[in-house]
Amino acid sequence: MDFDFAAEQPKLIQLLIGVAAFLAVVAVVLLLVDRVPMRRRAWPHATILLLPALVLLGIGLVVPAVRTTLLSFMSGDGQQWVGLDNYAWMFTQPEALTVLRNTLIWVLLVPLLVTSVGLVYAVLVDRTRFESIAKSLVFLPMAISFVGAGIIWRFVYAYRAEDQDQIGLLNQIVVSMGGEPQQWLQEPPLNTLFLIVVMIWIQAGFATVVLSAAIKGIPAEIIEAARLDGAGPLQMFFRVTLPSIRSAVIVVMVTQSIGTLKLFDIVRTMTGGQFDTSVIANEMYNQAFRYGETGKGAALAVFLFALVTPIVIYQIRQRREVR
């Protein structure tokens, strides 16, 4: 493909202007820091250093958030005020309710299952001979992007007619056991569960690493005292290990909840939101950019922000309590 410099010239000029503006801001900040005398309180220097970041934060985050909120009360073309109609659509129309139901299923199952799988795996491999290898294997999927993982698992769930050779691993197993191949990604509501498996496969390594580190941080005296008192494996787990790593478990669950609410890639790659598998982020994209309904897309974005905000606030409070 030939590069057309003339056609791309406006974009290149904009890029150069942006780089020049960035360098100019950096130069001004350094100059002001050098000229302003350092006093007992360093607030002048802090203000100078923080001001560019605050300006960029306002331009890149605050202004779009306000504009998105306003668009959520507008019509699809953004020209007519419709009030709460977009939010009424979200909670009354069957297709929108399906999206909300799927999102709820994801948020309920993914954090719980990821944390459970990671915790069990961390306990089983803790202080074993091949601990490092076992952790490396379960952590490997974390190196794969959600899109890459989605493509891999599409091949796992791939379907071909019964009279053809199966290329999907799951259908090949079913056929080899005498069953019939199934279109796993086209049969609601089970297809949503099959998508959730992909998320668990990716994130279980993160949970394992975090929880394993927390388990190793349990004082040896507590473990030894529990064993001397005659605590069995289950009692050790539920009365010693789990209470001691409570803060780490909360961190994993909160992190997974936020990531699940924002989920887009897996659904988009594997089903495109078809067959009743769409979630809020995917439907927001569809409404705003495919169907031209910017008002509905903005309403979904605002609702998603409202769901994520309490979880973020809770996580911040938990970190302050730990400190």
PDB file of N, CA and C in Angstrom, residues 70-145:
ATOM      1  N   LEU A  70     -25.326  15.069  28.817  1.00  0.00           N
ATOM      2  CA  LEU A  70     -26.302  15.895  28.095  1.00  0.00           C
ATOM      3  C   LEU A  70     -26.878  15.147  26.888  1.00  0.00           C
ATOM      4  N   LEU A  71     -26.029  14.408  26.182  1.00  0.00           N
ATOM      5  CA  LEU A  71     -26.506  13.653  25.019  1.00  0.00           C
ATOM      6  C   LEU A  71     -27.496  12.564  25.409  1.00  0.00           C
ATOM      7  N   SER A  72     -27.379  12.065  26.647  1.00  0.00           N
ATOM      8  CA  SER A  72     -28.291  11.005  27.070  1.00  0.00           C
ATOM      9  C   SER A  72     -29.730  11.490  27.192  1.00  0.00           C
ATOM     10  N   PHE A  73     -29.921  12.811  27.212  1.00  0.00           N
ATOM     11  CA  PHE A  73     -31.281  13.382  27.263  1.00  0.00           C
ATOM     12  C   PHE A  73     -31.729  13.904  25.903  1.00  0.00           C
ATOM     13  N   MET A  74     -30.950  13.586  24.864  1.00  0.00           N
ATOM     14  CA  MET A  74     -31.235  14.072  23.518  1.00  0.00           C
ATOM     15  C   MET A  74     -31.683  12.920  22.617  1.00  0.00           C
ATOM     16  N   SER A  75     -32.206  13.281  21.461  1.00  0.00           N
ATOM     17  CA  SER A  75     -32.632  12.291  20.481  1.00  0.00           C
ATOM     18  C   SER A  75     -31.428  11.630  19.828  1.00  0.00           C
ATOM     19  N   GLY A  76     -31.692  10.693  18.933  1.00  0.00           N
ATOM     20  CA  GLY A  76     -30.608   9.946  18.304  1.00  0.00           C
ATOM     21  C   GLY A  76     -29.653  10.811  17.525  1.00  0.00           C
ATOM     22  N   ASP A  77     -30.171  11.890  16.906  1.00  0.00           N
ATOM     23  CA  ASP A  77     -29.292  12.791  16.147  1.00  0.00           C
ATOM     24  C   ASP A  77     -28.707  13.905  16.994  1.00  0.00           C
ATOM     25  N   GLY A  78     -29.044  13.925  18.300  1.00  0.00           N
ATOM     26  CA  GLY A  78     -28.494  14.927  19.195  1.00  0.00           C
ATOM     27  C   GLY A  78     -29.054  16.310  19.001  1.00  0.00           C
ATOM     28  N   GLN A  79     -30.227  16.438  18.363  1.00  0.00           N
ATOM     29  CA  GLN A  79     -30.790  17.748  18.053  1.00  0.00           C
ATOM     30  C   GLN A  79     -32.013  18.096  18.890  1.00  0.00           C
ATOM     31  N   GLN A  80     -32.688  17.092  19.420  1.00  0.00           N
ATOM     32  CA  GLN A  80     -33.956  17.331  20.104  1.00  0.00           C
ATOM     33  C   GLN A  80     -33.915  16.789  21.527  1.00  0.00           C
ATOM     34  N   TRP A  81     -34.426  17.599  22.461  1.00  0.00           N
ATOM     35  CA  TRP A  81     -34.480  17.202  23.866  1.00  0.00           C
ATOM     36  C   TRP A  81     -35.607  16.191  24.070  1.00  0.00           C
ATOM     37  N   VAL A  82     -35.277  15.027  24.614  1.00  0.00           N
ATOM     38  CA  VAL A  82     -36.295  13.984  24.818  1.00  0.00           C
ATOM     39  C   VAL A  82     -36.448  13.612  26.295  1.00  0.00           C
ATOM     40  N   GLY A  83     -35.720  14.284  27.166  1.00  0.00           N
ATOM     41  CA  GLY A  83     -35.848  14.011  28.592  1.00  0.00           C
ATOM     42  C   GLY A  83     -35.346  12.633  28.978  1.00  0.00           C
ATOM     43  N   LEU A  84     -36.191  11.890  29.676  1.00  0.00           N
ATOM     44  CA  LEU A  84     -35.792  10.581  30.194  1.00  0.00           C
ATOM     45  C   LEU A  84     -36.205   9.434  29.271  1.00  0.00           C
ATOM     46  N   ASP A  85     -36.545   9.738  28.028  1.00  0.00           N
ATOM     47  CA  ASP A  85     -37.009   8.694  27.109  1.00  0.00           C
ATOM     48  C   ASP A  85     -35.953   7.614  26.881  1.00  0.00           C
ATOM     49  N   ASN A  86     -34.699   8.026  26.770  1.00  0.00           N
ATOM     50  CA  ASN A  86     -33.634   7.043  26.539  1.00  0.00           C
ATOM     51  C   ASN A  86     -33.472   6.110  27.733  1.00  0.00           C
ATOM     52  N   TYR A  87     -33.630   6.651  28.934  1.00  0.00           N
ATOM     53  CA  TYR A  87     -33.531   5.809  30.128  1.00  0.00           C
ATOM     54  C   TYR A  87     -34.768   4.919  30.263  1.00  0.00           C
ATOM     55  N   ALA A  88     -35.919   5.442  29.851  1.00  0.00           N
ATOM     56  CA  ALA A  88     -37.127   4.614  29.851  1.00  0.00           C
ATOM     57  C   ALA A  88     -36.985   3.455  28.873  1.00  0.00           C
ATOM     58  N   TRP A  89     -36.383   3.728  27.697  1.00  0.00           N
ATOM     59  CA  TRP A  89     -36.120   2.653  26.736  1.00  0.00           C
ATOM     60  C   TRP A  89     -35.219   1.577  27.354  1.00  0.00           C
ATOM     61  N   MET A  90     -34.229   2.022  28.110  1.00  0.00           N
ATOM     62  CA  MET A  90     -33.259   1.090  28.692  1.00  0.00           C
ATOM     63  C   MET A  90     -33.926   0.101  29.646  1.00  0.00           C
ATOM     64  N   PHE A  91     -34.960   0.545  30.366  1.00  0.00           N
ATOM     65  CA  PHE A  91     -35.559  -0.297  31.400  1.00  0.00           C
ATOM     66  C   PHE A  91     -36.921  -0.859  31.009  1.00  0.00           C
ATOM     67  N   THR A  92     -37.339  -0.657  29.768  1.00  0.00           N
ATOM     68  CA  THR A  92     -38.647  -1.159  29.361  1.00  0.00           C
ATOM     69  C   THR A  92     -38.601  -2.042  28.113  1.00  0.00           C
ATOM     70  N   GLN A  93     -37.686  -1.770  27.181  1.00  0.00           N
ATOM     71  CA  GLN A  93     -37.654  -2.530  25.940  1.00  0.00           C
ATOM     72  C   GLN A  93     -36.986  -3.891  26.151  1.00  0.00           C
ATOM     73  N   PRO A  94     -37.534  -4.941  25.546  1.00  0.00           N
ATOM     74  CA  PRO A  94     -37.005  -6.303  25.764  1.00  0.00           C
ATOM     75  C   PRO A  94     -35.534  -6.452  25.404  1.00  0.00           C
ATOM     76  N   GLU A  95     -35.105  -5.856  24.273  1.00  0.00           N
ATOM     77  CA  GLU A  95     -33.704  -6.010  23.877  1.00  0.00           C
ATOM     78  C   GLU A  95     -32.764  -5.336  24.870  1.00  0.00           C
ATOM     79  N   ALA A  96     -33.189  -4.187  25.420  1.00  0.00           N
ATOM     80  CA  ALA A  96     -32.363  -3.501  26.416  1.00  0.00           C
ATOM     81  C   ALA A  96     -32.350  -4.269  27.735  1.00  0.00           C
ATOM     82  N   LEU A  97     -33.483  -4.835  28.108  1.00  0.00           N
ATOM     83  CA  LEU A  97     -33.545  -5.626  29.341  1.00  0.00           C
ATOM     84  C   LEU A  97     -32.673  -6.878  29.239  1.00  0.00           C
ATOM     85  N   THR A  98     -32.601  -7.453  28.036  1.00  0.00           N
ATOM     86  CA  THR A  98     -31.716  -8.598  27.838  1.00  0.00           C
ATOM     87  C   THR A  98     -30.262  -8.212  28.057  1.00  0.00           C
ATOM     88  N   VAL A  99     -29.892  -7.029  27.578  1.00  0.00           N
ATOM     89  CA  VAL A  99     -28.532  -6.523  27.771  1.00  0.00           C
ATOM     90  C   VAL A  99     -28.237  -6.351  29.259  1.00  0.00           C
ATOM     91  N   LEU A 100     -29.174  -5.758  29.985  1.00  0.00           N
ATOM     92  CA  LEU A 100     -28.981  -5.552  31.425  1.00  0.00           C
ATOM     93  C   LEU A 100     -28.926  -6.891  32.161  1.00  0.00           C
ATOM     94  N   ARG A 101     -29.760  -7.833  31.746  1.00  0.00           N
ATOM     95  CA  ARG A 101     -29.738  -9.157  32.373  1.00  0.00           C
ATOM     96  C   ARG A 101     -28.392  -9.841  32.157  1.00  0.00           C
ATOM     97  N   ASN A 102     -27.884  -9.788  30.936  1.00  0.00           N
ATOM     98  CA  ASN A 102     -26.587 -10.398  30.648  1.00  0.00           C
ATOM     99  C   ASN A 102     -25.478  -9.750  31.466  1.00  0.00           C
ATOM    100  N   THR A 103     -25.509  -8.428  31.551  1.00  0.00           N
ATOM    101  CA  THR A 103     -24.490  -7.723  32.342  1.00  0.00           C
ATOM    102  C   THR A 103     -24.552  -8.143  33.800  1.00  0.00           C
ATOM    103  N   LEU A 104     -25.774  -8.289  34.326  1.00  0.00           N
ATOM    104  CA  LEU A 104     -25.931  -8.727  35.713  1.00  0.00           C
ATOM    105  C   LEU A 104     -25.362 -10.127  35.908  1.00  0.00           C
ATOM    106  N   ILE A 105     -25.612 -11.022  34.952  1.00  0.00           N
ATOM    107  CA  ILE A 105     -25.068 -12.384  35.047  1.00  0.00           C
ATOM    108  C   ILE A 105     -23.545 -12.337  35.059  1.00  0.00           C
ATOM    109  N   TRP A 106     -22.966 -11.537  34.172  1.00  0.00           N
ATOM    110  CA  TRP A 106     -21.508 -11.406  34.134  1.00  0.00           C
ATOM    111  C   TRP A 106     -20.966 -10.895  35.472  1.00  0.00           C
ATOM    112  N   VAL A 107     -21.597  -9.853  36.010  1.00  0.00           N
ATOM    113  CA  VAL A 107     -21.075  -9.229  37.235  1.00  0.00           C
ATOM    114  C   VAL A 107     -21.228 -10.156  38.436  1.00  0.00           C
ATOM    115  N   LEU A 108     -22.270 -10.961  38.441  1.00  0.00           N
ATOM    116  CA  LEU A 108     -22.464 -11.882  39.565  1.00  0.00           C
ATOM    117  C   LEU A 108     -21.528 -13.085  39.492  1.00  0.00           C
ATOM    118  N   LEU A 109     -21.337 -13.621  38.296  1.00  0.00           N
ATOM    119  CA  LEU A 109     -20.592 -14.870  38.169  1.00  0.00           C
ATOM    120  C   LEU A 109     -19.086 -14.676  38.034  1.00  0.00           C
ATOM    121  N   VAL A 110     -18.651 -13.731  37.214  1.00  0.00           N
ATOM    122  CA  VAL A 110     -17.218 -13.620  36.921  1.00  0.00           C
ATOM    123  C   VAL A 110     -16.381 -13.322  38.169  1.00  0.00           C
ATOM    124  N   PRO A 111     -16.678 -12.272  38.943  1.00  0.00           N
ATOM    125  CA  PRO A 111     -15.841 -12.038  40.136  1.00  0.00           C
ATOM    126  C   PRO A 111     -15.840 -13.211  41.103  1.00  0.00           C
ATOM    127  N   LEU A 112     -17.016 -13.821  41.295  1.00  0.00           N
ATOM    128  CA  LEU A 112     -17.103 -14.938  42.234  1.00  0.00           C
ATOM    129  C   LEU A 112     -16.306 -16.144  41.749  1.00  0.00           C
ATOM    130  N   LEU A 113     -16.466 -16.505  40.476  1.00  0.00           N
ATOM    131  CA  LEU A 113     -15.784 -17.685  39.949  1.00  0.00           C
ATOM    132  C   LEU A 113     -14.291 -17.452  39.779  1.00  0.00           C
ATOM    133  N   VAL A 114     -13.913 -16.274  39.305  1.00  0.00           N
ATOM    134  CA  VAL A 114     -12.481 -15.969  39.157  1.00  0.00           C
ATOM    135  C   VAL A 114     -11.787 -16.022  40.506  1.00  0.00           C
ATOM    136  N   THR A 115     -12.392 -15.398  41.514  1.00  0.00           N
ATOM    137  CA  THR A 115     -11.799 -15.404  42.849  1.00  0.00           C
ATOM    138  C   THR A 115     -11.746 -16.820  43.421  1.00  0.00           C
ATOM    139  N   SER A 116     -12.809 -17.593  43.227  1.00  0.00           N
ATOM    140  CA  SER A 116     -12.850 -18.961  43.758  1.00  0.00           C
ATOM    141  C   SER A 116     -11.800 -19.841  43.090  1.00  0.00           C
ATOM    142  N   VAL A 117     -11.728 -19.781  41.762  1.00  0.00           N
ATOM    143  CA  VAL A 117     -10.743 -20.593  41.046  1.00  0.00           C
ATOM    144  C   VAL A 117      -9.332 -20.179  41.438  1.00  0.00           C
ATOM    145  N   GLY A 118      -9.077 -18.877  41.472  1.00  0.00           N
ATOM    146  CA  GLY A 118      -7.744 -18.403  41.846  1.00  0.00           C
ATOM    147  C   GLY A 118      -7.371 -18.780  43.254  1.00  0.00           C
ATOM    148  N   LEU A 119      -8.339 -18.714  44.180  1.00  0.00           N
ATOM    149  CA  LEU A 119      -8.064 -19.050  45.580  1.00  0.00           C
ATOM    150  C   LEU A 119      -7.781 -20.535  45.751  1.00  0.00           C
ATOM    151  N   VAL A 120      -8.607 -21.365  45.154  1.00  0.00           N
ATOM    152  CA  VAL A 120      -8.392 -22.816  45.258  1.00  0.00           C
ATOM    153  C   VAL A 120      -7.052 -23.209  44.647  1.00  0.00           C
ATOM    154  N   TYR A 121      -6.757 -22.656  43.497  1.00  0.00           N
ATOM    155  CA  TYR A 121      -5.493 -22.973  42.827  1.00  0.00           C
ATOM    156  C   TYR A 121      -4.308 -22.501  43.657  1.00  0.00           C
ATOM    157  N   ALA A 122      -4.421 -21.293  44.236  1.00  0.00           N
ATOM    158  CA  ALA A 122      -3.322 -20.766  45.052  1.00  0.00           C
ATOM    159  C   ALA A 122      -3.077 -21.631  46.279  1.00  0.00           C
ATOM    160  N   VAL A 123      -4.153 -22.102  46.896  1.00  0.00           N
ATOM    161  CA  VAL A 123      -4.010 -22.956  48.081  1.00  0.00           C
ATOM    162  C   VAL A 123      -3.409 -24.304  47.704  1.00  0.00           C
ATOM    163  N   LEU A 124      -3.819 -24.866  46.580  1.00  0.00           N
ATOM    164  CA  LEU A 124      -3.346 -26.191  46.189  1.00  0.00           C
ATOM    165  C   LEU A 124      -1.869 -26.197  45.814  1.00  0.00           C
ATOM    166  N   VAL A 125      -1.404 -25.128  45.149  1.00  0.00           N
ATOM    167  CA  VAL A 125      -0.017 -25.127  44.688  1.00  0.00           C
ATOM    168  C   VAL A 125       0.929 -24.449  45.678  1.00  0.00           C
ATOM    169  N   ASP A 126       0.372 -23.915  46.767  1.00  0.00           N
ATOM    170  CA  ASP A 126       1.215 -23.202  47.729  1.00  0.00           C
ATOM    171  C   ASP A 126       2.247 -24.138  48.354  1.00  0.00           C
ATOM    172  N   ARG A 127       3.485 -23.753  48.238  1.00  0.00           N
ATOM    173  CA  ARG A 127       4.630 -24.466  48.808  1.00  0.00           C
ATOM    174  C   ARG A 127       4.772 -25.894  48.270  1.00  0.00           C
ATOM    175  N   THR A 128       4.316 -26.114  47.059  1.00  0.00           N
ATOM    176  CA  THR A 128       4.541 -27.408  46.419  1.00  0.00           C
ATOM    177  C   THR A 128       5.851 -27.361  45.634  1.00  0.00           C
ATOM    178  N   ARG A 129       6.258 -28.503  45.134  1.00  0.00           N
ATOM    179  CA  ARG A 129       7.551 -28.586  44.466  1.00  0.00           C
ATOM    180  C   ARG A 129       7.555 -27.811  43.152  1.00  0.00           C
ATOM    181  N   PHE A 130       6.446 -27.854  42.413  1.00  0.00           N
ATOM    182  CA  PHE A 130       6.380 -27.203  41.111  1.00  0.00           C
ATOM    183  C   PHE A 130       5.497 -25.953  41.168  1.00  0.00           C
ATOM    184  N   GLU A 131       5.581 -25.225  42.269  1.00  0.00           N
ATOM    185  CA  GLU A 131       4.717 -24.060  42.459  1.00  0.00           C
ATOM    186  C   GLU A 131       4.940 -23.007  41.379  1.00  0.00           C
ATOM    187  N   SER A 132       6.180 -22.691  41.081  1.00  0.00           N
ATOM    188  CA  SER A 132       6.461 -21.632  40.110  1.00  0.00           C
ATOM    189  C   SER A 132       5.967 -22.005  38.711  1.00  0.00           C
ATOM    190  N   ILE A 133       6.142 -23.284  38.335  1.00  0.00           N
ATOM    191  CA  ILE A 133       5.675 -23.729  37.021  1.00  0.00           C
ATOM    192  C   ILE A 133       4.150 -23.687  36.958  1.00  0.00           C
ATOM    193  N   ALA A 134       3.493 -24.133  38.028  1.00  0.00           N
ATOM    194  CA  ALA A 134       2.030 -24.146  38.055  1.00  0.00           C
ATOM    195  C   ALA A 134       1.466 -22.735  37.953  1.00  0.00           C
ATOM    196  N   LYS A 135       2.074 -21.799  38.659  1.00  0.00           N
ATOM    197  CA  LYS A 135       1.610 -20.418  38.598  1.00  0.00           C
ATOM    198  C   LYS A 135       1.869 -19.802  37.225  1.00  0.00           C
ATOM    199  N   SER A 136       2.981 -20.147  36.633  1.00  0.00           N
ATOM    200  CA  SER A 136       3.285 -19.623  35.296  1.00  0.00           C
ATOM    201  C   SER A 136       2.257 -20.089  34.278  1.00  0.00           C
ATOM    202  N   LEU A 137       1.852 -21.348  34.384  1.00  0.00           N
ATOM    203  CA  LEU A 137       0.891 -21.901  33.427  1.00  0.00           C
ATOM    204  C   LEU A 137      -0.469 -21.211  33.551  1.00  0.00           C
ATOM    205  N   VAL A 138      -0.919 -21.006  34.773  1.00  0.00           N
ATOM    206  CA  VAL A 138      -2.235 -20.396  34.945  1.00  0.00           C
ATOM    207  C   VAL A 138      -2.198 -18.895  34.650  1.00  0.00           C
ATOM    208  N   PHE A 139      -1.003 -18.301  34.721  1.00  0.00           N
ATOM    209  CA  PHE A 139      -0.884 -16.866  34.467  1.00  0.00           C
ATOM    210  C   PHE A 139      -0.694 -16.551  32.978  1.00  0.00           C
ATOM    211  N   LEU A 140      -0.324 -17.528  32.185  1.00  0.00           N
ATOM    212  CA  LEU A 140      -0.048 -17.310  30.759  1.00  0.00           C
ATOM    213  C   LEU A 140      -1.195 -16.635  30.001  1.00  0.00           C
ATOM    214  N   PRO A 141      -2.458 -17.024  30.223  1.00  0.00           N
ATOM    215  CA  PRO A 141      -3.537 -16.351  29.477  1.00  0.00           C
ATOM    216  C   PRO A 141      -3.613 -14.843  29.710  1.00  0.00           C
ATOM    217  N   MET A 142      -3.062 -14.363  30.830  1.00  0.00           N
ATOM    218  CA  MET A 142      -3.069 -12.927  31.091  1.00  0.00           C
ATOM    219  C   MET A 142      -2.258 -12.164  30.054  1.00  0.00           C
ATOM    220  N   ALA A 143      -1.320 -12.849  29.399  1.00  0.00           N
ATOM    221  CA  ALA A 143      -0.490 -12.201  28.379  1.00  0.00           C
ATOM    222  C   ALA A 143      -1.215 -12.056  27.052  1.00  0.00           C
ATOM    223  N   ILE A 144      -2.379 -12.688  26.936  1.00  0.00           N
ATOM    224  CA  ILE A 144      -3.156 -12.633  25.701  1.00  0.00           C
ATOM    225  C   ILE A 144      -4.217 -11.545  25.820  1.00  0.00           C
ATOM    226  N   SER A 145      -4.394 -10.767  24.782  1.00  0.00           N
ATOM    227  CA  SER A 145      -5.442  -9.757  24.789  1.00  0.00           C
ATOM    228  C   SER A 145      -6.812 -10.422  24.770  1.00  0.00           C
TER     229      SER A 145
END
